Amino acid sequence: MDRRTFLKTGVALAAVGAVAKPYIARAQASGPIKIGMMAPLTGVVAAGGREMVDGFNMYWDEHGGEMAGRKVEIIVEDDGANPDMALQKARRLVEQAGVSMLFGNLLANTGLAVANYVKGNGMPYFIPIIAADDLTQRNRIKNVVRVAGYTGSQFPRPLADWCLKQGYKKAATISQDYTFGQEQCGGFCQTFTEGGGQIVSQFWHPLNTSDFSPYLGQLANLGVDVIFAMETGADATRFMQQYSNFGLKGQIPLVGAMNMTDQSVIRTMGSEAEGIIVAAHFAEGSPDPVTQKFVAAHVKKFNKLPSLYGFSMYSGAMWVDEAAKTIKGNVEDRDTLLSAVSKTELTGSPLGQTVKLDAFGNPIYDVHIRKVVKNADGKLWNAPIATYPQVSQFWKYNPETYMKQPPYSRDFQGIKKS
Amino acid sequence: MSTDAMPRLALAAVLLGALAFALVPLILPTYQVSILTEVLIYAVLAMSVDVLAGYTGRTPLCLGAVFGVSTYVTVYYSSTFGGSPYVGMALGVLAATVIAALFALLAIRTSGVYFLLLTLALGMIVWGICLRWTSITGGENGIRGNVRPAELAAHLPFYYVVFVAVAVVTFVMWRFVHSPFGLTLRGIRDSESRMRALGYNVSLHMFIAFTVAGLFSGIAGALYAMFNDFVSPSTVALTQSVEGLLMAITGGIGTLFGSFIGALAIIGLENAVSLYTERWQTVLGVAFIVIMIFAPEGILGGIKTLLARKRG
Amino acid sequence: MDLSVTDFLALDAVTVQFGALRAVDEVSLRVRKGERRAIIGPNGAGKTTLFNAITGVVRATTGKVLFEGADVTRTAIHERARRGMSRTFQITNLFPNLTVAENMRLALRGLSPRKFSLLGSPALNSEEAGRADRALEVSRLGARRDSRVKEMSYGEQRQLEMAMALAAQPRLLLLDEPAAGLSPSERVIVSDIIRALPRDLTLVLIEHDMDLVLSLVDYVTVLNNGKLLVEAPPAEIRLNKDVQDVYLGKARHHA
């Protein structure tokens, strides 16, 4: 399981690789199942990467280190939050270590790079964290499946609908200036304006903005009913703190992308995060017993509430494990594995709901509108306050017509002119 | 010892190295073949850095970006535009050369740390454009390519195509640095004022050298497009330029062939060390410091000095 | 001063101003073809600045520089070199990491289109090789072709300076203190080399060593505080009272 063991096996494999390929192929089918797991363990998002590995390992530890009765051997690789490196590591896992499937990656660009690589060789690639819309839309790759993941624009749509129902008519958005942010804002803006709302202004700031006051000053004077914020990591912490310090908290309701109030962010925060509302497939504060069982186990094991990263990798592992059981662990047959995964409905996951994949390999969820509140231990968590059933990545649109509109970008936010 | 003709020992070493690069892939597993392909491509980038840093005495921090421009153009032309990958590569090299010529116009009048900073800034502009011009470049998500033709999909045939291309490029670069023009570059490195007094238009020579270095970077970038079939801003990022420079320095500045040793050492080390520890970047940094302390002229430079001392 | 096109090199009221400092102050002089001229003066008199204005390293703030009748005041350094000006530097300005042969090659090719040969052979053609050999022989460096410059003695480096200036086959050779910092025996070599230069080569030299200068040149220009003080043949210079005051006097004090 650790890298050293992998190295020994890797070297041994490499040594005989050239001459004994048929033998290895046979040996794999009965030996352990090798899974390549990539996460950013260095670089700016390393903390999230570690939680990915923890969540993934937690699942296999709970299940005796076996998938469908066969031992699993997990080979963890650092993608360095860099697409070129992710690509190189994916090559190593597939071509040298001989894994049967790939899991992981955090940043969209790393996932897209790996996806393009597996497009050529058919290696099953599961992406519980990569949210790039087009991977399960316009540029779908058959062997890339978003088990237990979501697309960037999927959850802001029910959130926008919920905002309209609260009577909010005018909104502004602020977001980190990159594709993931543009997709989340696009989902929000399109649904909000199509439902009669108005987007007064949109702000895009560079990643790692330390001072939000220029944006907050403008946001305060727009006269909007609600602000949608899309922030991740340290930007999210700083934004929520400064939103509160600036006196906007309590003045203008703040809603946002689920990443902003993820445990990886709010775990270290105080009351400034309280009351913020986001939409997500998962809420660690859900009263559902299955969810609470997972949360308790996670707290016991890692002494912290589960984040999106840990939870998604855990559930993604479960999804593929369930699928593997239906084909008696014959995961080396890629077509069989992929079709089993697409047919599997995930039932016992911490989501506390039955989830299935749409025809494009992206899950359909009952989406929670969730609010940051203090739990019984005084810790902040996300508790559901409303639920939108069966939300697909295409919301209420027909997939074919939807995919004719351009992908979301700074220039195209799907805003309906009123 | 004259630097004109290649001494017999050096010639033997180069042929031996070429033979090793030609034969070793036959016994390597496919993954290592792909790593070796990357080594060859990056060696070309490092050699083009060496043309400026080693032969002209100007350390550029933008050739990684020039390399990446070629990659972007190649990938864009062959995937988004749907054209032939070979035409795409030619356009990529052309674009890199044009960008390098533009950069040259701005950078040739500076030297030392100003040259370093100016080229750094120029590289950052390319990176910024690739990041922000989402409609063309796909922003930080990059462009997924369709560059590699089906007949070259397997690692081994692709390796040999790259091998032949790099061999030709290396020979041309060797001729270039040892040409009468190449000598003028070494003259500029040693004394710009004397070169002017002798009747050389130093700016013009710098311009040509910079543009030629850009052309070679562009060739490396086009090959990289075919290798990776994918491009994102990390390909034009500063780290790319720094990596090229580190390879040239590790191998030995002003040795040209040292770039192969540097690329092999750095890419090899990256791959080997990252198997054992997440702190591989630290290990790499320490290794680099050790080389700089014990062989400041780089690996090949150090060997040359040792041999010269033995003889002298 | 009346400038005649027949003058080989002519300076017309050349002034070089660096901020508040007038390094060269309205200096006019004329050098005939084939003449050997010395420019002397105490430290800071503006000799090297005047050289720089002639060769184009600095531009004259006001005034004109005429070379073979053409106004070259605003002409670039390499262009003046192409017209036949060649100079050596007070502080040796060679290519230390290159060999003597390579230094010579650069000196020879400065004016040849072959310098733009991007992929050609580095070897000299027979005509170039002949010129290089002659210049090296004159400068007594024939045996040191393959030595790296940084490994040579200071005296040899000065000789190479001269060889390189000669290799370009200049019509005007400007020597900036060719004997500075040399031992007495090395000075003898340098003055022998200068004396043996072809007579049709016009020579302007800056030198501190009065004895060396006065034995080598036809005519002497004395500068003081950037201004032209005296112009006279060597014999008169020794006797000139102004010169003795500002230059020889001071020089003696220093010594």
XYZ file of N, CA and C in Angstrom, chain A residues 58-142:
255
model
N -9.851 5.522 4.046
C -10.811 5.200 5.102
C -11.810 4.151 4.613
N -12.268 4.338 3.369
C -13.236 3.372 2.854
C -12.633 1.969 2.807
N -11.426 1.868 2.245
C -10.843 0.527 2.074
C -10.475 -0.067 3.431
N -10.060 0.758 4.378
C -9.777 0.252 5.720
C -11.037 -0.338 6.351
N -12.151 0.359 6.144
C -13.409 -0.125 6.725
C -13.874 -1.414 6.060
N -13.424 -1.650 4.869
C -13.898 -2.821 4.128
C -12.816 -3.863 3.927
N -11.946 -3.964 4.909
C -10.950 -5.034 4.930
C -9.935 -4.950 3.812
N -9.800 -3.785 3.210
C -8.819 -3.634 2.134
C -9.159 -4.495 0.937
N -10.436 -4.763 0.749
C -10.825 -5.635 -0.361
C -11.891 -4.991 -1.232
N -11.825 -5.301 -2.501
C -12.870 -4.907 -3.439
C -13.437 -6.188 -4.024
N -14.722 -6.388 -3.796
C -15.388 -7.586 -4.312
C -14.583 -8.844 -3.997
N -14.037 -8.932 -2.792
C -13.338 -10.142 -2.376
C -11.886 -10.216 -2.784
N -11.426 -9.244 -3.546
C -10.000 -9.238 -3.916
C -9.293 -8.109 -3.177
N -8.079 -8.385 -2.793
C -7.283 -7.355 -2.106
C -7.098 -6.148 -3.031
N -7.121 -4.965 -2.459
C -6.776 -3.799 -3.274
C -5.389 -3.295 -2.889
N -4.683 -2.872 -3.882
C -3.382 -2.242 -3.648
C -3.492 -0.825 -4.191
N -3.414 0.131 -3.270
C -3.596 1.521 -3.701
C -2.236 2.180 -3.867
N -2.019 2.726 -5.038
C -0.763 3.407 -5.308
C -1.057 4.897 -5.398
N -0.556 5.625 -4.410
C -0.850 7.059 -4.351
C 0.249 7.828 -5.074
N -0.167 8.764 -5.924
C 0.796 9.626 -6.607
C 0.427 11.083 -6.408
N 1.435 11.900 -6.262
C 1.255 13.346 -6.114
C 1.179 13.980 -7.506
N 0.082 14.678 -7.781
C -0.004 15.336 -9.094
C 0.531 16.769 -9.046
N 0.953 17.212 -7.857
C 1.587 18.526 -7.743
C 0.694 19.692 -8.153
N -0.611 19.474 -8.272
C -1.559 20.499 -8.727
C -1.158 21.044 -10.098
N -0.470 20.222 -10.867
C 0.070 20.648 -12.161
C -0.323 19.626 -13.228
N -0.994 20.078 -14.294
C -1.493 19.127 -15.289
C -0.401 18.295 -15.962
N 0.746 18.908 -16.232
C 1.810 18.133 -16.888
C 2.283 17.009 -15.991
N 2.377 17.335 -14.693
C 2.834 16.321 -13.762
C 1.751 15.257 -13.576
N 0.490 15.682 -13.535
C -0.605 14.727 -13.394
C -0.570 13.726 -14.550
N -0.310 14.260 -15.727
C -0.248 13.423 -16.914
C 0.884 12.404 -16.799
N 2.015 12.894 -16.345
C 3.172 12.009 -16.196
C 2.875 10.914 -15.171
N 2.237 11.299 -14.066
C 1.936 10.317 -13.020
C 0.898 9.310 -13.508
N -0.056 9.795 -14.285
C -1.061 8.883 -14.827
C -0.383 7.855 -15.736
N 0.567 8.323 -16.543
C 1.307 7.403 -17.409
C 2.039 6.367 -16.574
N 2.650 6.825 -15.514
C 3.412 5.895 -14.684
C 2.494 4.841 -14.084
N 1.326 5.290 -13.579
C 0.404 4.351 -12.948
C -0.101 3.328 -13.951
N -0.425 3.804 -15.144
C -1.021 2.912 -16.133
C 0.056 2.032 -16.775
N 1.143 2.657 -17.205
C 2.101 1.928 -18.042
C 3.146 1.193 -17.224
N 3.484 1.717 -16.065
C 4.528 1.056 -15.296
C 3.949 0.214 -14.176
N 3.044 0.826 -13.380
C 2.513 0.089 -12.246
C 1.416 -0.876 -12.672
N 0.842 -0.666 -13.842
C -0.174 -1.575 -14.351
C -1.457 -1.570 -13.539
N -1.953 -0.393 -13.169
C -3.190 -0.331 -12.394
C -4.390 -0.691 -13.258
N -5.482 -1.072 -12.594
C -6.691 -1.424 -13.324
C -7.625 -0.248 -13.471
N -7.428 0.767 -12.636
C -8.271 1.966 -12.745
C -7.562 3.130 -12.074
N -7.986 4.314 -12.481
C -7.439 5.527 -11.880
C -8.529 6.241 -11.118
N -8.147 6.860 -10.020
C -9.056 7.650 -9.205
C -8.408 8.991 -8.942
N -9.233 10.014 -8.804
C -8.731 11.210 -8.156
C -8.521 12.454 -8.964
N -7.512 13.181 -8.565
C -7.153 14.543 -8.970
C -8.165 15.551 -8.397
N -7.643 16.711 -8.122
C -8.467 17.724 -7.471
C -8.772 18.884 -8.419
N -7.731 19.488 -8.966
C -7.963 20.646 -9.827
C -8.443 20.213 -11.205
N -9.358 21.006 -11.758
C -9.955 20.656 -13.041
C -8.895 20.442 -14.113
N -7.858 21.309 -14.144
C -6.892 21.165 -15.238
C -6.109 19.860 -15.146
N -5.838 19.404 -13.921
C -5.145 18.119 -13.801
C -6.063 16.995 -14.278
N -7.343 17.093 -13.901
C -8.295 16.066 -14.318
C -8.476 16.028 -15.818
N -8.531 17.211 -16.438
C -8.715 17.270 -17.885
C -7.523 16.668 -18.610
N -6.328 16.915 -18.078
C -5.126 16.360 -18.708
C -5.158 14.840 -18.651
N -5.484 14.310 -17.480
C -5.513 12.854 -17.334
C -6.641 12.271 -18.192
N -7.784 12.967 -18.213
C -8.918 12.475 -18.999
C -8.527 12.328 -20.468
N -7.781 13.315 -20.971
C -7.377 13.254 -22.366
C -6.443 12.076 -22.618
N -5.636 11.771 -21.604
C -4.722 10.636 -21.741
C -5.500 9.318 -21.767
N -6.440 9.154 -20.837
C -7.159 7.877 -20.797
C -8.134 7.743 -21.966
N -8.469 8.862 -22.586
C -9.305 8.797 -23.778
C -8.639 7.904 -24.819
N -7.319 8.001 -24.877
C -6.582 7.241 -25.876
C -6.439 5.765 -25.539
N -6.440 5.425 -24.262
C -6.151 4.020 -23.939
C -7.282 3.296 -23.216
N -8.396 3.987 -22.950
C -9.566 3.317 -22.402
C -9.499 2.984 -20.918
N -8.467 3.434 -20.222
C -8.351 3.164 -18.798
C -9.508 3.802 -18.025
N -10.235 3.030 -17.220
C -11.312 3.647 -16.421
C -10.738 4.680 -15.453
N -11.365 5.859 -15.431
C -10.864 6.974 -14.627
C -12.050 7.572 -13.877
N -11.975 7.526 -12.557
C -13.094 7.980 -11.729
C -12.723 9.303 -11.059
N -13.636 10.269 -11.183
C -13.289 11.634 -10.762
C -14.309 12.206 -9.775
N -14.259 11.794 -8.524
C -15.235 12.316 -7.561
C -15.073 13.813 -7.272
N -13.931 14.403 -7.586
C -13.716 15.811 -7.225
C -13.735 16.724 -8.454
N -13.244 16.248 -9.582
C -13.135 17.114 -10.765
C -14.520 17.512 -11.245
N -14.797 18.826 -11.236
C -16.152 19.299 -11.509
C -16.322 19.906 -12.890
N -15.278 19.908 -13.707
C -15.354 20.575 -15.013
C -16.575 20.080 -15.803
N -17.476 20.996 -16.106
C -18.750 20.658 -16.758
C -18.583 19.723 -17.951
N -17.690 20.124 -18.848
C -17.667 19.473 -20.146
C -17.187 18.027 -20.132
N -16.544 17.613 -19.048
C -16.077 16.223 -19.010
C -17.244 15.242 -19.039
N -18.397 15.683 -18.553
C -19.579 14.813 -18.675
C -20.647 15.498 -19.522
N -20.208 16.442 -20.360
C -21.178 17.090 -21.244
C -20.655 17.094 -22.684
N -20.143 18.232 -23.117
C -19.796 18.364 -24.531
C -18.616 17.491 -24.937
N -17.694 17.291 -24.017
C -16.523 16.471 -24.350
C -16.502 15.191 -23.532
N -17.606 14.517 -23.514
C -17.713 13.310 -22.712
C -16.735 12.251 -23.199
N -16.094 11.597 -22.247
C -15.232 10.458 -22.547
C -15.849 9.265 -21.836
N -16.072 8.202 -22.583
C -16.843 7.076 -22.073
C -16.251 6.488 -20.784
